[in-house]
């Protein structure tokens, strides 16, 4: 007779259990979304230096490579930031995709005919996410690796930005992506507040106003850059 070993199936870890739950995936989306939102605010503030000339923007880009010195080596801060952003993007996108699959699987027959009215931003969140994912790839090839930039100059971000937005497609792709980003932020900020339990009846109005304000300011700020190049304000 075989003796019982006393070992049973291994229990999944708390993190694994959380990740596999709908609540856990929504929490991952909320936290990663906040990280990406903070990055966007900082990124916009840096990019707006383009209005003060090439020395300002190029100097800012060079300074980023020195952040953390001498504790960090030259350029390490940027690579650490990129690693965090990549992890946030992958977590956000994976959770969104899996939640979307669960939503479709749980949807009853005939749901499409009884769907309640929702905002335009809500209905386009999925397509907006796809547009933004494709844009990130294009943006990296355009202004980071300089693979598709028409007049690439290493370590000259001002000149590369102007070169990209001087083309109708470079500016057009950026503007469309930023409009999608605005809708994504407007809905995503409110959803994150609900997921993280920040909202309540007394705060709802302020949170909705904050979501609208963030979406408008970030969209207008980012769109102003290609528009300025395309109209000759920045050259």
Short mmCIF file of C-alpha atoms in Angstrom, two decimals:
data_model
loop_
_atom_site.label_atom_id
_atom_site.label_comp_id
_atom_site.label_asym_id
_atom_site.label_seq_id
_atom_site.Cartn_x
_atom_site.Cartn_y
_atom_site.Cartn_z
CA UNK A 1 0.00 0.00 0.00
CA UNK A 2 1.38 3.35 -0.97
CA UNK A 3 1.92 5.72 1.90
CA UNK A 4 0.36 9.15 1.74
CA UNK A 5 2.99 11.78 1.27
CA UNK A 6 0.90 14.55 2.75
CA UNK A 7 1.50 16.75 -0.27
CA UNK A 8 -1.37 17.95 -2.36
CA UNK A 9 -1.67 20.22 -5.36
CA UNK A 10 0.29 23.39 -4.88
CA UNK A 11 -1.79 26.44 -4.09
CA UNK A 12 -1.36 29.38 -6.44
CA UNK A 13 0.39 32.38 -4.95
CA UNK A 14 -1.57 35.44 -3.82
CA UNK A 15 -0.24 37.44 -6.78
CA UNK A 16 -1.26 34.73 -9.24
CA UNK A 17 -4.73 34.54 -7.69
CA UNK A 18 -5.05 38.31 -7.90
CA UNK A 19 -3.90 38.41 -11.50
CA UNK A 20 -6.37 35.72 -12.59
CA UNK A 21 -9.29 37.55 -11.00
CA UNK A 22 -11.26 40.26 -12.81
CA UNK A 23 -10.74 42.65 -9.92
CA UNK A 24 -7.00 42.00 -10.00
CA UNK A 25 -6.76 42.68 -13.74
CA UNK A 26 -8.69 45.92 -13.32
CA UNK A 27 -6.33 46.93 -10.51
CA UNK A 28 -3.32 46.20 -12.75
CA UNK A 29 -4.88 48.33 -15.48
CA UNK A 30 -5.52 51.16 -13.03
CA UNK A 31 -2.04 51.21 -11.49
CA UNK A 32 -0.23 50.85 -14.82
CA UNK A 33 -2.50 53.53 -16.26
CA UNK A 34 -1.53 55.95 -13.48
CA UNK A 35 2.17 55.27 -14.17
CA UNK A 36 1.67 55.98 -17.87
CA UNK A 37 -0.35 59.12 -17.13
CA UNK A 38 2.41 60.52 -14.92
CA UNK A 39 4.89 59.81 -17.70
CA UNK A 40 2.71 61.61 -20.23
CA UNK A 41 2.57 64.74 -18.06
CA UNK A 42 6.36 64.77 -17.68
CA UNK A 43 6.84 63.97 -21.38
CA UNK A 44 4.61 66.85 -22.44
CA UNK A 45 6.42 69.33 -20.20
CA UNK A 46 9.70 68.26 -21.77
CA UNK A 47 8.38 68.34 -25.33
CA UNK A 48 6.97 71.85 -24.94
CA UNK A 49 10.56 73.09 -24.75
CA UNK A 50 10.49 72.86 -28.54
CA UNK A 51 8.80 76.29 -28.51
CA UNK A 52 11.93 77.81 -26.93
CA UNK A 53 14.31 76.68 -29.64
CA UNK A 54 16.72 73.85 -30.40
CA UNK A 55 19.12 74.63 -27.55
CA UNK A 56 16.34 74.19 -24.98
CA UNK A 57 15.02 70.86 -26.28
CA UNK A 58 18.40 69.39 -27.16
CA UNK A 59 19.80 70.48 -23.80
CA UNK A 60 16.87 68.90 -21.98
CA UNK A 61 17.38 65.63 -23.88
CA UNK A 62 21.07 65.63 -23.00
CA UNK A 63 20.29 66.35 -19.33
CA UNK A 64 18.01 63.28 -19.15
CA UNK A 65 21.04 61.10 -19.81
CA UNK A 66 22.82 62.53 -16.77
CA UNK A 67 19.99 62.08 -14.24
CA UNK A 68 21.14 60.04 -11.26
CA UNK A 69 24.85 60.60 -11.75
CA UNK A 70 27.19 59.73 -10.15
CA UNK A 71 25.08 57.02 -8.50
CA UNK A 72 23.90 55.87 -11.92
CA UNK A 73 26.11 55.71 -14.96
CA UNK A 74 25.51 57.97 -17.95
CA UNK A 75 22.22 57.06 -19.64
CA UNK A 76 21.15 54.47 -17.08
CA UNK A 77 18.19 56.55 -15.88
CA UNK A 78 16.69 56.53 -19.36
CA UNK A 79 17.02 52.77 -19.64
CA UNK A 80 15.46 52.27 -16.19
CA UNK A 81 12.59 54.57 -17.16
CA UNK A 82 12.11 52.68 -20.43
CA UNK A 83 12.01 49.37 -18.56
CA UNK A 84 9.32 50.66 -16.18
CA UNK A 85 7.30 52.09 -19.08
CA UNK A 86 7.58 48.87 -21.08
CA UNK A 87 6.39 46.84 -18.08
CA UNK A 88 3.48 49.26 -17.55
CA UNK A 89 2.48 49.13 -21.23
CA UNK A 90 2.62 45.31 -21.36
CA UNK A 91 0.67 44.96 -18.10
CA UNK A 92 -1.92 47.51 -19.23
CA UNK A 93 -2.38 45.98 -22.66
CA UNK A 94 -2.45 42.37 -21.47
CA UNK A 95 -5.00 43.09 -18.74
CA UNK A 96 -7.16 45.07 -21.16
CA UNK A 97 -7.09 42.28 -23.75
CA UNK A 98 -7.94 39.56 -21.23
CA UNK A 99 -10.72 41.60 -19.67
CA UNK A 100 -12.14 42.23 -23.14
CA UNK A 101 -12.13 38.49 -23.86
CA UNK A 102 -13.93 37.78 -20.58
CA UNK A 103 -16.50 40.47 -21.33
CA UNK A 104 -17.27 38.99 -24.75
CA UNK A 105 -17.45 35.45 -23.34
CA UNK A 106 -19.89 36.52 -20.64
CA UNK A 107 -22.05 38.60 -22.97
CA UNK A 108 -25.54 37.07 -23.36
CA UNK A 109 -27.11 36.44 -26.76
CA UNK A 110 -28.83 39.47 -28.16
CA UNK A 111 -26.75 41.81 -26.01
CA UNK A 112 -25.91 43.96 -29.01
CA UNK A 113 -29.60 44.77 -29.48
CA UNK A 114 -30.08 45.74 -25.84
CA UNK A 115 -26.81 47.55 -25.25
CA UNK A 116 -27.33 50.64 -23.16
CA UNK A 117 -26.09 53.95 -24.46
CA UNK A 118 -22.54 54.77 -23.52
CA UNK A 119 -20.23 57.68 -24.20
CA UNK A 120 -18.21 57.88 -27.39
CA UNK A 121 -15.01 57.49 -25.38
CA UNK A 122 -16.25 54.26 -23.78
CA UNK A 123 -17.30 52.74 -27.11
CA UNK A 124 -13.94 53.52 -28.68
CA UNK A 125 -11.64 52.53 -25.81
CA UNK A 126 -10.63 49.26 -27.47
CA UNK A 127 -9.98 50.76 -30.87
CA UNK A 128 -8.24 53.68 -29.19
CA UNK A 129 -5.94 51.24 -27.41
CA UNK A 130 -5.06 49.55 -30.71
CA UNK A 131 -4.36 52.93 -32.34
CA UNK A 132 -2.12 53.96 -29.46
CA UNK A 133 -0.23 50.64 -29.50
CA UNK A 134 0.50 51.03 -33.21
CA UNK A 135 1.45 54.66 -32.68
CA UNK A 136 3.97 53.77 -29.95
CA UNK A 137 5.75 51.48 -32.43
CA UNK A 138 5.77 54.21 -35.09
CA UNK A 139 6.87 56.89 -32.58
CA UNK A 140 9.83 54.80 -31.42
CA UNK A 141 10.91 54.10 -35.00
CA UNK A 142 10.51 57.77 -35.83
CA UNK A 143 12.05 59.68 -32.92
CA UNK A 144 13.99 57.10 -30.87
CA UNK A 145 15.66 54.70 -33.27
CA UNK A 146 15.26 57.25 -36.14
CA UNK A 147 14.57 54.36 -38.53
CA UNK A 148 11.75 56.09 -40.43
CA UNK A 149 12.71 59.70 -39.76
CA UNK A 150 13.24 61.51 -43.09
CA UNK A 151 16.30 63.50 -41.92
CA UNK A 152 17.64 61.69 -38.87
CA UNK A 153 20.38 63.34 -36.82
CA UNK A 154 21.61 61.42 -33.78
CA UNK A 155 21.47 63.44 -30.53
CA UNK A 156 19.48 66.23 -32.20
CA UNK A 157 15.88 65.67 -31.04
CA UNK A 158 14.74 69.17 -32.03
CA UNK A 159 15.84 68.72 -35.63
CA UNK A 160 14.41 65.19 -35.76
CA UNK A 161 11.06 66.35 -34.41
CA UNK A 162 10.83 69.17 -36.93
CA UNK A 163 11.84 66.81 -39.74
CA UNK A 164 9.12 64.32 -38.77
CA UNK A 165 6.29 66.82 -38.36
CA UNK A 166 7.24 68.66 -41.54
CA UNK A 167 5.73 65.75 -43.48
CA UNK A 168 1.96 65.47 -43.78
CA UNK A 169 1.97 61.85 -42.65
CA UNK A 170 4.29 62.43 -39.68
CA UNK A 171 2.16 65.23 -38.29
CA UNK A 172 -1.11 63.52 -39.27
CA UNK A 173 -0.29 60.24 -37.53
CA UNK A 174 0.72 62.11 -34.38
CA UNK A 175 -2.44 64.25 -34.28
CA UNK A 176 -4.78 61.29 -34.79
CA UNK A 177 -2.98 59.33 -32.07
CA UNK A 178 -3.19 62.26 -29.63
CA UNK A 179 -6.95 62.60 -30.21
CA UNK A 180 -7.29 58.88 -29.42
CA UNK A 181 -5.10 59.43 -26.36
CA UNK A 182 -7.40 62.18 -25.09
CA UNK A 183 -10.44 59.92 -25.25
CA UNK A 184 -8.46 57.12 -23.62
CA UNK A 185 -7.36 59.35 -20.74
CA UNK A 186 -10.84 60.76 -20.18
CA UNK A 187 -12.43 57.35 -19.76
CA UNK A 188 -9.39 55.62 -18.25
CA UNK A 189 -8.89 58.16 -15.44
CA UNK A 190 -12.49 57.75 -14.31
CA UNK A 191 -12.30 53.95 -14.53
CA UNK A 192 -9.05 53.90 -12.54
CA UNK A 193 -10.61 56.06 -9.82
CA UNK A 194 -13.49 53.60 -9.53
CA UNK A 195 -11.20 50.56 -9.48
CA UNK A 196 -8.91 52.02 -6.82
CA UNK A 197 -11.86 53.12 -4.68
CA UNK A 198 -11.00 56.81 -4.85
CA UNK A 199 -14.42 57.90 -6.02
CA UNK A 200 -17.49 58.51 -3.90
CA UNK A 201 -20.66 60.58 -4.46
CA UNK A 202 -18.99 63.70 -3.06
CA UNK A 203 -15.90 63.37 -5.27
CA UNK A 204 -17.50 62.15 -8.49
CA UNK A 205 -18.00 65.60 -9.98
CA UNK A 206 -14.44 66.69 -9.18
CA UNK A 207 -13.00 63.44 -10.56
CA UNK A 208 -14.98 63.73 -13.80
CA UNK A 209 -13.87 67.35 -14.15
CA UNK A 210 -10.26 66.30 -13.54
CA UNK A 211 -10.55 63.56 -16.19
CA UNK A 212 -11.93 66.06 -18.72
CA UNK A 213 -9.28 68.64 -17.85
CA UNK A 214 -6.41 66.16 -18.12
CA UNK A 215 -7.68 64.88 -21.46
CA UNK A 216 -8.08 68.38 -22.92
CA UNK A 217 -4.78 69.77 -21.61
CA UNK A 218 -2.67 66.77 -22.64
CA UNK A 219 -4.32 66.47 -26.05
CA UNK A 220 -4.04 70.20 -26.77
CA UNK A 221 -0.45 70.29 -25.54
CA UNK A 222 0.73 67.37 -27.64
CA UNK A 223 -1.23 68.42 -30.75
CA UNK A 224 0.15 71.97 -30.54
CA UNK A 225 3.65 70.69 -31.38
CA UNK A 226 3.00 69.15 -34.84
CA UNK A 227 0.60 72.00 -35.64
CA UNK A 228 3.32 74.53 -34.81
CA UNK A 229 5.79 72.74 -37.09
CA UNK A 230 3.29 72.28 -39.91
CA UNK A 231 2.32 75.98 -39.80
CA UNK A 232 5.91 77.21 -39.62
CA UNK A 233 5.77 78.55 -36.06
CA UNK A 234 8.48 76.04 -35.13
CA UNK A 235 11.08 75.40 -37.82
#
